[in-house]
mmCIF file of C-alpha atoms in Angstrom:
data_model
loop_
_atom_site.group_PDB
_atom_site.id
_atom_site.type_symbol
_atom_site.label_atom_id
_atom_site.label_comp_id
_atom_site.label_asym_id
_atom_site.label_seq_id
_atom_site.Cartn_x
_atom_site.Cartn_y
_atom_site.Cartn_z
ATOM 1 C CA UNK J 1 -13.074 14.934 -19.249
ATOM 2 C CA UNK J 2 -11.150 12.229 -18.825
ATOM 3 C CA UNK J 3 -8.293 12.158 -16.139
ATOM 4 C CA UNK J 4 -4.824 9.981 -17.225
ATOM 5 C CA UNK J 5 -6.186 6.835 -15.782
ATOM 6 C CA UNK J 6 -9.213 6.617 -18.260
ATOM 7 C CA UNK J 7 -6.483 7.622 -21.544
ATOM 8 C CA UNK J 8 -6.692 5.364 -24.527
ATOM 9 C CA UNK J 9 -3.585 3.943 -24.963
ATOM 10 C CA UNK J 10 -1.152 6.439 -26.367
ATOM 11 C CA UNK J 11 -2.697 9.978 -25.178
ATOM 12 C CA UNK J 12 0.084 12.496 -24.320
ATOM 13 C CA UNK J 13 -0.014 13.663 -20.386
ATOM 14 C CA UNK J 14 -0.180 17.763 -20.136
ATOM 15 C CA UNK J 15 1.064 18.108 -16.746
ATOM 16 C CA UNK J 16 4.546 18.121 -15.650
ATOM 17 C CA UNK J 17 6.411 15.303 -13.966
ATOM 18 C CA UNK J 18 6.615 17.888 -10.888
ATOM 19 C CA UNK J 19 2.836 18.808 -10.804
ATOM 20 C CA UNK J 20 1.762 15.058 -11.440
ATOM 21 C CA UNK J 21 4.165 13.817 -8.670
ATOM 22 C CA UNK J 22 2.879 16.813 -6.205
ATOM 23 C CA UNK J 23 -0.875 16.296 -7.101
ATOM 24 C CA UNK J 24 -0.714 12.292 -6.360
ATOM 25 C CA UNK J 25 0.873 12.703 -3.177
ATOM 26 C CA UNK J 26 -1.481 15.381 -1.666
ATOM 27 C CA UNK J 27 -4.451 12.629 -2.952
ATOM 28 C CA UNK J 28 -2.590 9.608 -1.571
ATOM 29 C CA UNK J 29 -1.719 11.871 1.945
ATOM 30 C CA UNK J 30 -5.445 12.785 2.487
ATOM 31 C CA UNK J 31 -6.822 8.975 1.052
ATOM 32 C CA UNK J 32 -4.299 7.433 4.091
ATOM 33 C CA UNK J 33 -5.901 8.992 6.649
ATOM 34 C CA UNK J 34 -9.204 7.245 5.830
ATOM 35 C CA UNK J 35 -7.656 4.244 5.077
ATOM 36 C CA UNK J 36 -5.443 3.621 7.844
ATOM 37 C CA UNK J 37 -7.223 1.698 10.415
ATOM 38 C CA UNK J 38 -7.182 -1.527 8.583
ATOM 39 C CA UNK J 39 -3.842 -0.967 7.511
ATOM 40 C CA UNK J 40 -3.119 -1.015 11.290
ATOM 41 C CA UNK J 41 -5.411 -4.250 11.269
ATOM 42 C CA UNK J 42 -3.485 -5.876 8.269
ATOM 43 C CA UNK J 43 -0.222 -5.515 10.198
ATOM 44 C CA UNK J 44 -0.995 -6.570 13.246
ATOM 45 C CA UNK J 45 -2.800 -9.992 11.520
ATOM 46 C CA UNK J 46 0.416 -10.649 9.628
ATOM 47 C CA UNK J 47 2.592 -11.283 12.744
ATOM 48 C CA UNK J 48 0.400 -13.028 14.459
ATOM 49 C CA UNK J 49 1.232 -16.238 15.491
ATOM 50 C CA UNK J 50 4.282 -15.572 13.527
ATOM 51 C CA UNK J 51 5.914 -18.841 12.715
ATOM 52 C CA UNK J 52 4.078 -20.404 14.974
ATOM 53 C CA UNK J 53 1.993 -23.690 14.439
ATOM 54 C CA UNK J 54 -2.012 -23.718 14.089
ATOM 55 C CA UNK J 55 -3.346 -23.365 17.385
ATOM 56 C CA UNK J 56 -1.720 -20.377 18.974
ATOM 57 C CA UNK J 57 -2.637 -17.725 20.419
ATOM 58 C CA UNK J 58 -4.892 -15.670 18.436
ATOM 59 C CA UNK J 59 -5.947 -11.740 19.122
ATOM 60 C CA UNK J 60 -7.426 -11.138 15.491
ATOM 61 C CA UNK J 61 -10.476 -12.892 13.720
ATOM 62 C CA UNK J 62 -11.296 -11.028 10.311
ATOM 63 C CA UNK J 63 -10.759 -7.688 9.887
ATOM 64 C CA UNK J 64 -13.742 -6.122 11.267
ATOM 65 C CA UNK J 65 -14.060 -8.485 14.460
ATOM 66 C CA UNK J 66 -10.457 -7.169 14.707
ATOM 67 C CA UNK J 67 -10.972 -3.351 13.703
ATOM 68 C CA UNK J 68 -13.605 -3.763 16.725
ATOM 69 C CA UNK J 69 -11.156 -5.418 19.293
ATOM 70 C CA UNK J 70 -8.256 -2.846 18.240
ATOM 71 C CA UNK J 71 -10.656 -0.119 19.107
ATOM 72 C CA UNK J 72 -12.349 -1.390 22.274
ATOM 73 C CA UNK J 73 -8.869 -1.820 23.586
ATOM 74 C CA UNK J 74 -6.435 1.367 22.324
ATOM 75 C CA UNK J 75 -9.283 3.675 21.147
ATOM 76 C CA UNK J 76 -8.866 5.867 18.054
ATOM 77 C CA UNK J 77 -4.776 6.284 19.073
ATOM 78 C CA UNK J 78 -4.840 2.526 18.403
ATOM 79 C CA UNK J 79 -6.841 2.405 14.579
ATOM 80 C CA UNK J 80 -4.321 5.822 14.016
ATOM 81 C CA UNK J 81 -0.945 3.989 15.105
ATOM 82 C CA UNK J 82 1.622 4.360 12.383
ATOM 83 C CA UNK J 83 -0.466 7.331 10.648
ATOM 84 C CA UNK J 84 2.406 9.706 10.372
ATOM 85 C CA UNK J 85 5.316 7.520 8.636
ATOM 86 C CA UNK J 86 2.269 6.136 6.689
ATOM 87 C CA UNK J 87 1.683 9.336 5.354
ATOM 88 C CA UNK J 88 5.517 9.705 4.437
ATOM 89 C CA UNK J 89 5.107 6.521 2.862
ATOM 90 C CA UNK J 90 2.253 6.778 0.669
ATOM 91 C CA UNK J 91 4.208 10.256 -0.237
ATOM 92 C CA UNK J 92 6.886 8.692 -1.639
ATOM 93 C CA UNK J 93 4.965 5.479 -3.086
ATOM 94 C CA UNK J 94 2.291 6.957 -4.602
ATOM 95 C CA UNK J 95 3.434 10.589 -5.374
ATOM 96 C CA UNK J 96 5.576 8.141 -7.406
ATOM 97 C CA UNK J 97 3.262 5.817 -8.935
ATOM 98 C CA UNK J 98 0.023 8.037 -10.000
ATOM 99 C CA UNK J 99 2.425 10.888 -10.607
ATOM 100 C CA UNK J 100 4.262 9.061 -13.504
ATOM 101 C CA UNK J 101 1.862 6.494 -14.453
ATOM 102 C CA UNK J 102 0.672 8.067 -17.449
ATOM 103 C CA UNK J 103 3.773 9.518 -18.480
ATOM 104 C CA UNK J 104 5.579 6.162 -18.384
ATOM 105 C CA UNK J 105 2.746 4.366 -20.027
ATOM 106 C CA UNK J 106 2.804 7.026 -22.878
ATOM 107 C CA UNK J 107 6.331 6.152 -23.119
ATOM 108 C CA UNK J 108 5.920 2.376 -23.412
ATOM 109 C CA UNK J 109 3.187 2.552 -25.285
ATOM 110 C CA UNK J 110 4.808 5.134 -27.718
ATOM 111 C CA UNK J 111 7.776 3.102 -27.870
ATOM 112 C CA UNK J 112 5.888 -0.106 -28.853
ATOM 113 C CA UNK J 113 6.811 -2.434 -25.678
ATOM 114 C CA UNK J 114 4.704 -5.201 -25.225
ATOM 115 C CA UNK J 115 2.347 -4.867 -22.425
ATOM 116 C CA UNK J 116 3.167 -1.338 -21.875
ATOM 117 C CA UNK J 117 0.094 -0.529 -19.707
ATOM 118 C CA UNK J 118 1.224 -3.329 -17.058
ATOM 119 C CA UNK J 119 4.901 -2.958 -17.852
ATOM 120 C CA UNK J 120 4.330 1.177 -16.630
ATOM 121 C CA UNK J 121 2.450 0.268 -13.678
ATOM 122 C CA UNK J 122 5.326 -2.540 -12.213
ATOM 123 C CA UNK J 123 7.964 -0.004 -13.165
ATOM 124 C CA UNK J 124 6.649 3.015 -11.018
ATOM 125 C CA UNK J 125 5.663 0.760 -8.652
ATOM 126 C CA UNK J 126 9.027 -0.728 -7.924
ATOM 127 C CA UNK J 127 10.540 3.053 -8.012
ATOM 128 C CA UNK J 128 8.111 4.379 -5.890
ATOM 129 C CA UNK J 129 8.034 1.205 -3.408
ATOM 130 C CA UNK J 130 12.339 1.653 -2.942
ATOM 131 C CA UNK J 131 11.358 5.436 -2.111
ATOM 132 C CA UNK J 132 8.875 4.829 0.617
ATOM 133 C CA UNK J 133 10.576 1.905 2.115
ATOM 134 C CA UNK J 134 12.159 3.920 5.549
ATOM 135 C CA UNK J 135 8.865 4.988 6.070
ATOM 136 C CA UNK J 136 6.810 1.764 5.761
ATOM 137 C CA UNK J 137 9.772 0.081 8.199
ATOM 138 C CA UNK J 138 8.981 2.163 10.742
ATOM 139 C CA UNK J 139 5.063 2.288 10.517
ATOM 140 C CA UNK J 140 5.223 -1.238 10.561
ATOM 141 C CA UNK J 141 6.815 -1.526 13.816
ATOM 142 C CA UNK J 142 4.444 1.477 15.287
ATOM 143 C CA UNK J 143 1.553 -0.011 14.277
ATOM 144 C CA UNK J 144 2.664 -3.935 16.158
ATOM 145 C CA UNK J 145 3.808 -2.037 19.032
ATOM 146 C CA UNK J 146 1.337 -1.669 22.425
ATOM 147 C CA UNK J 147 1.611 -1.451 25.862
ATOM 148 C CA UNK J 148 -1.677 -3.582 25.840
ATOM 149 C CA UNK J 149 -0.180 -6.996 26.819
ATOM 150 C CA UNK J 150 -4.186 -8.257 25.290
ATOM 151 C CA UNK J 151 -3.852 -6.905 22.327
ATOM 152 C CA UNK J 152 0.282 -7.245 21.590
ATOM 153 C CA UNK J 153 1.319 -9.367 19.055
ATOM 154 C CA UNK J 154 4.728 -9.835 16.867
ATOM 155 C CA UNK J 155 8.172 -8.675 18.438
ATOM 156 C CA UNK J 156 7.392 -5.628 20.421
ATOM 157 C CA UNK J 157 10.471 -2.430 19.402
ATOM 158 C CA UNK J 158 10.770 -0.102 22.287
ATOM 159 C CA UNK J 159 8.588 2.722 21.773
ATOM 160 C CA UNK J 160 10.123 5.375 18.881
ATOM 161 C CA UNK J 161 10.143 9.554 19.808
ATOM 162 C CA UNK J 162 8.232 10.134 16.443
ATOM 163 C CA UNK J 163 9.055 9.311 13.248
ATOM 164 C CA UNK J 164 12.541 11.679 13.482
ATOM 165 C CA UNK J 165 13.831 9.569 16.427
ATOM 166 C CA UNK J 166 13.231 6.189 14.850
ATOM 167 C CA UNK J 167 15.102 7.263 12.104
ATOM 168 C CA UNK J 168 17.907 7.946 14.490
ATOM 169 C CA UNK J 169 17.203 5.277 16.670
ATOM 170 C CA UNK J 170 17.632 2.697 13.654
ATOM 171 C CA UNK J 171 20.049 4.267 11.918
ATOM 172 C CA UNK J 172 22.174 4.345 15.215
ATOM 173 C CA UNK J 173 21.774 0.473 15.546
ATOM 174 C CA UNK J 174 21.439 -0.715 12.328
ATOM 175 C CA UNK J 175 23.238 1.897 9.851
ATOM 176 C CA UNK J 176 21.550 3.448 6.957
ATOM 177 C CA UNK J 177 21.235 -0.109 5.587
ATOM 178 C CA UNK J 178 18.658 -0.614 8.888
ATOM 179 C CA UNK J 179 16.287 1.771 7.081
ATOM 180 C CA UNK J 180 16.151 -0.557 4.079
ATOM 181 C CA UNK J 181 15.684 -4.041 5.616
ATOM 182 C CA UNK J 182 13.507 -5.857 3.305
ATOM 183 C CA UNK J 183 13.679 -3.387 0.847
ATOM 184 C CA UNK J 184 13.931 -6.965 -1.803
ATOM 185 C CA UNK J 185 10.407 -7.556 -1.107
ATOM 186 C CA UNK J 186 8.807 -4.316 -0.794
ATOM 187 C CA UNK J 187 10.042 -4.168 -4.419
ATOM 188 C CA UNK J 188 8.463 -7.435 -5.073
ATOM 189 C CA UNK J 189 5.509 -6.302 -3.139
ATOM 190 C CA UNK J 190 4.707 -3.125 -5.013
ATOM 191 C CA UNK J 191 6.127 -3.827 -8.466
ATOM 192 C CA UNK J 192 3.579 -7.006 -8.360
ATOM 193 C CA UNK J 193 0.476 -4.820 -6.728
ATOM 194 C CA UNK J 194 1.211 -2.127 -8.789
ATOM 195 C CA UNK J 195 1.579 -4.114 -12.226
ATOM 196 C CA UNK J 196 -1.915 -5.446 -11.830
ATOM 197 C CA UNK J 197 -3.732 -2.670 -9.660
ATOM 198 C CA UNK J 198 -2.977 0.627 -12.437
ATOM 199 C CA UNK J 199 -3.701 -1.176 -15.378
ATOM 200 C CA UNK J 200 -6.677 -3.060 -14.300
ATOM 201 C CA UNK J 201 -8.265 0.168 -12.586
ATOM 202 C CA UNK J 202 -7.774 1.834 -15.710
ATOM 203 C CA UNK J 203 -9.012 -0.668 -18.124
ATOM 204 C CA UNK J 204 -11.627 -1.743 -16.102
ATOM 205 C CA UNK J 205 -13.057 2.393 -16.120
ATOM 206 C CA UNK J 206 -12.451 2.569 -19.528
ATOM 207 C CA UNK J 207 -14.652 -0.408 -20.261
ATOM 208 C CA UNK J 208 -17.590 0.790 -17.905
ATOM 209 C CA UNK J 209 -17.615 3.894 -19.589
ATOM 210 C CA UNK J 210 -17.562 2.756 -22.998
ATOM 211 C CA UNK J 211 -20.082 -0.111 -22.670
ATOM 212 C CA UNK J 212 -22.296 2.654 -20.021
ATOM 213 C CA UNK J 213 -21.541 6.349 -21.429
ATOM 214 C CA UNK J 214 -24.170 7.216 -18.834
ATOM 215 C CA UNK J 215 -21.871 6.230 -15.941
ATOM 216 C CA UNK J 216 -20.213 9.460 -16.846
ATOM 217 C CA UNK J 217 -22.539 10.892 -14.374
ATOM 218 C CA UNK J 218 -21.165 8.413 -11.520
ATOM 219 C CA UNK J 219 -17.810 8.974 -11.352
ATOM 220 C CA UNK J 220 -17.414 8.026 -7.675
ATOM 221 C CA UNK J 221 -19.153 4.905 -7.914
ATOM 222 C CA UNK J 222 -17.606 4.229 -11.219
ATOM 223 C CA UNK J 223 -14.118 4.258 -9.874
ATOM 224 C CA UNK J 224 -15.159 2.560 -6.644
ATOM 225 C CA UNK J 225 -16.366 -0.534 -8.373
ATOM 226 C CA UNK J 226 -13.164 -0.436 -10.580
ATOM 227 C CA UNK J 227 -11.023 0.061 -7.412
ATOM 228 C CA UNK J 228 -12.100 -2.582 -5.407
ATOM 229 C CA UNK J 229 -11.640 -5.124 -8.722
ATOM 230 C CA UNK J 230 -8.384 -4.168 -9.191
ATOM 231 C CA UNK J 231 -7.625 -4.227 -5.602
ATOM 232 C CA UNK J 232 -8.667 -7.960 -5.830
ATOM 233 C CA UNK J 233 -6.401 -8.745 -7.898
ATOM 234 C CA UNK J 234 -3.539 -6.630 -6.394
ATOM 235 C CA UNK J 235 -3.821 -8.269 -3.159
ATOM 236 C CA UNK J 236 -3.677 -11.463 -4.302
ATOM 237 C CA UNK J 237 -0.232 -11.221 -6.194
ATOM 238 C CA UNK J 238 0.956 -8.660 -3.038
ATOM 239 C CA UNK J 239 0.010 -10.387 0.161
ATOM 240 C CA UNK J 240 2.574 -13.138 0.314
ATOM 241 C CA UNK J 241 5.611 -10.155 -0.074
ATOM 242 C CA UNK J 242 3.292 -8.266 1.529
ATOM 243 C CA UNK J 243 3.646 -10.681 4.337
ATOM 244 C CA UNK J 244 6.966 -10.826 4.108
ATOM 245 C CA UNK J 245 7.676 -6.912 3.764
ATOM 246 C CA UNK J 246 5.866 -7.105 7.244
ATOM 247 C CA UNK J 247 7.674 -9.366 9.036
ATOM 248 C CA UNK J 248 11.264 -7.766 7.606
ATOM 249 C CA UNK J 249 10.213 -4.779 9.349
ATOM 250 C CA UNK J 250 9.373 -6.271 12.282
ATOM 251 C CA UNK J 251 12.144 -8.454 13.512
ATOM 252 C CA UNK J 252 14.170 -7.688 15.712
ATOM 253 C CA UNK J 253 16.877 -4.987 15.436
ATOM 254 C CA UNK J 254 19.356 -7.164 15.144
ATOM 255 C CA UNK J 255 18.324 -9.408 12.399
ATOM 256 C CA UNK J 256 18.062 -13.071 14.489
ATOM 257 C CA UNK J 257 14.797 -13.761 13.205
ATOM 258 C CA UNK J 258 15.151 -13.385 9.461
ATOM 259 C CA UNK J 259 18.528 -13.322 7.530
ATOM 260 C CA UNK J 260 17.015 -11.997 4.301
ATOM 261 C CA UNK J 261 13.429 -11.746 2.925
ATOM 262 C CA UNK J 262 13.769 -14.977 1.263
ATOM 263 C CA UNK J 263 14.999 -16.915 4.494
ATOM 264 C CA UNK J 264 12.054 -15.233 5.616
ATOM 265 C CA UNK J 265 9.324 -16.477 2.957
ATOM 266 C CA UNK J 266 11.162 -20.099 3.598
ATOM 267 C CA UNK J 267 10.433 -20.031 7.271
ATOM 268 C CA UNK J 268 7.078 -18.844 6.775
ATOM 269 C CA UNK J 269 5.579 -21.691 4.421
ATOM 270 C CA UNK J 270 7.986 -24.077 6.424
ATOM 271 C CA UNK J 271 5.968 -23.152 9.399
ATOM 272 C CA UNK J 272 2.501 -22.180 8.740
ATOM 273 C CA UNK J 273 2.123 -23.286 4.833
ATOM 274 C CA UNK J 274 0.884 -21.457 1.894
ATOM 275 C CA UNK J 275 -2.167 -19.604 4.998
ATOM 276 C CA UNK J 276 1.020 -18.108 6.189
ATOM 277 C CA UNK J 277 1.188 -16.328 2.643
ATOM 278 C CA UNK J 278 -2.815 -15.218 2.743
ATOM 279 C CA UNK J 279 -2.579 -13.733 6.450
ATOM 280 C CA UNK J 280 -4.370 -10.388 6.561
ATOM 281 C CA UNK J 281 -5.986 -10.856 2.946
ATOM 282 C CA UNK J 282 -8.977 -9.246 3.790
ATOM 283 C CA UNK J 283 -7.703 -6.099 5.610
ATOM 284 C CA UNK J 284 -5.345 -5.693 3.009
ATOM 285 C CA UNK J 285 -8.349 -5.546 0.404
ATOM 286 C CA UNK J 286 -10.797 -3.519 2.720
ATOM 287 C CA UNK J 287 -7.837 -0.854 3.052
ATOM 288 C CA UNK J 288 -6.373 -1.366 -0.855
ATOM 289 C CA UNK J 289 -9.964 -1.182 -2.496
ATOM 290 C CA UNK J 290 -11.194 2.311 -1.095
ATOM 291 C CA UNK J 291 -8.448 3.661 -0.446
ATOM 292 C CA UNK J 292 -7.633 3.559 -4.200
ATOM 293 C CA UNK J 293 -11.466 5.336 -4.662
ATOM 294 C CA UNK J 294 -10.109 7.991 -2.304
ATOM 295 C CA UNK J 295 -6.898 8.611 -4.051
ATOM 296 C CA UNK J 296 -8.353 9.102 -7.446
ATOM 297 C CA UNK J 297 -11.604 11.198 -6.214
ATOM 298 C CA UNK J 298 -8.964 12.742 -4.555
ATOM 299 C CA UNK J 299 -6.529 13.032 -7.522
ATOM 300 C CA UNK J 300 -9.726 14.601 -10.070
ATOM 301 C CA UNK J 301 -10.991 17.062 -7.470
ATOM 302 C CA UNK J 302 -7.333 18.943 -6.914
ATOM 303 C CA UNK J 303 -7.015 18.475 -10.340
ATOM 304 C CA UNK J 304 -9.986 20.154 -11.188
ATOM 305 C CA UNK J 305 -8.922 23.081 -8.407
ATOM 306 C CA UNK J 306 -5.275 23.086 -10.042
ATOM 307 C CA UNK J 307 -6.623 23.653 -13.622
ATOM 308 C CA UNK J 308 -9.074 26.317 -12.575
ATOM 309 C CA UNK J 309 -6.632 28.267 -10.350
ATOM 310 C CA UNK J 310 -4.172 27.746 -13.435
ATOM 311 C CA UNK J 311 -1.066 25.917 -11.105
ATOM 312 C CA UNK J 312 0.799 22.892 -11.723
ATOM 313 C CA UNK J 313 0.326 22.854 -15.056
#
């Protein structure tokens, strides 16, 4: 049968908000676990050499040469940093975004707004993007932070007592508004991904499976080739907020570095150009790509399990 991401344009969702929200987030929480390492490698490429001219110092090749150094050097503690406000994060993000997808596309669609499909898919992005946003701050600056002068790049934060006592910790220097910093571009960042990444997953499924019915009986490979198209294209509208997202995080506590996120994407192309913008492309796709596949294989097994236990309905 088909799941809300393969629905023809105006089907009406039978699950709740509630159950949507609380079925996405379990498949995002259990897809970020897989996925993490090379959002650890994505990070750490994005502030290197951070405003700095071509030429210095550089830890990180691609994203596997750098997957390899990360691990040689920290072990599996290193490829795991940031793996618990990460998990918060894709909670709030996508427990967000595939929980109301369909019902806001429905909506649109219903309602007759043009480009309803992409409209849906910025709009629960953005949402679910403001949500998540403590949690991304603060896996951001777990995952740049080592004791590994080889491997340490970006402004180093002292080391946080779990994801509890960096909330503290931030909230003590900063204020509640510390929690949010770069909060502009995150929306950016995830209303852009999202706008192109939902829609184009779902279209491009829907097309496979029209043109091949007999793809029916590939579902995993089905929605891994449409995952990793639509992650294409996500990353390439994301990565230069995504970049900027990053480096918000990062700064220092006190703000020196950046005074807002477009100061920030000034300095950036001011400094190291429009390859400033595409730093940590490729770990951003190798993460984006499958770890959509997980979420949705994710998403149809518990749904599956949900429907024949009979809860969240």
């Amino acid at each position: 049968t088909r799941g809300p991401f393969l629905s023809t344009s105006s089907s009406v969702p039978t699950r709740s908000t509630s159950s949507e929200f609380v079925l996405g987030s379990t498949a995002a929480f259990l897809a970020c676990v897989l996925s993490n390492p090379f959002e650890v490698v994505k990070t750490r490429t994005q502030v290197q050499g951070e405003l700095a001219q071509a030429g210095s110092r550089r830890v990180y090749g691609n994203a596997f040469s750098a997957l390899v150094v990360l691990a040689k050097a920290e072990g599996l503690h290193g490829v795991q940093k940031g793996l618990v406000p990460g998990l918060g994060y894709q909670i709030g993000l996508n427990g967000v975004r595939f929980g109301c997808f369909p019902i806001v596309r429905h909506k649109y669609v219903e309602a007759g707004v043009p480009g309803g499909t992409w409209l849906a898919g910025a709009t629960v992005g953005m949402f679910g993007g403001a949500l998540g946003m403590p949690f991304y701050l603060v896996k951001c600056r777990m995952q740049t932070r080592t004791s590994n002068a080889a491997t340490a790049v970006g402004y180093q934060h002292a080391k946080y007592e779990g994801v509890v006592g960096a909330f503290r910790a931030i909230v003590h220097s900063n204020g509640v508004g510390g929690l949010y910093r770069g909060v502009d571009a995150m929306v950016m960042r995830v209303g852009m991904g999202s706008s192109v990444q939902l829609p184009v997953f779902t279209l491009t499924k829907e097309a496979i499976l029209d043109r091949w019915p007999q793809a029916r009986d590939w579902p995993i490979l089905v929605s891994f080739v449409s995952s990793m198209l639509a992650g294409a294209g996500a990353v390439t509208v994301m990565n230069p907020w995504d970049v900027v997202t990053t480096r918000m995080c990062n700064q220092p506590e006190d703000g020196s570095l950046y005074r807002s996120s477009f100061d920030c994407l000034r300095k950036t192309y001011v400094a190291e150009g429009l390859a400033g913008f595409a730093k940590g492309w490729w770990a951003h796709w190798f993460r984006l790509g499958p770890h959509t596949t997980y979420c949705f294989v994710f998403l149809e097994a518990l749904k599956g399990a949900a429907d024949r236990g009979g809860v969240l309905q």
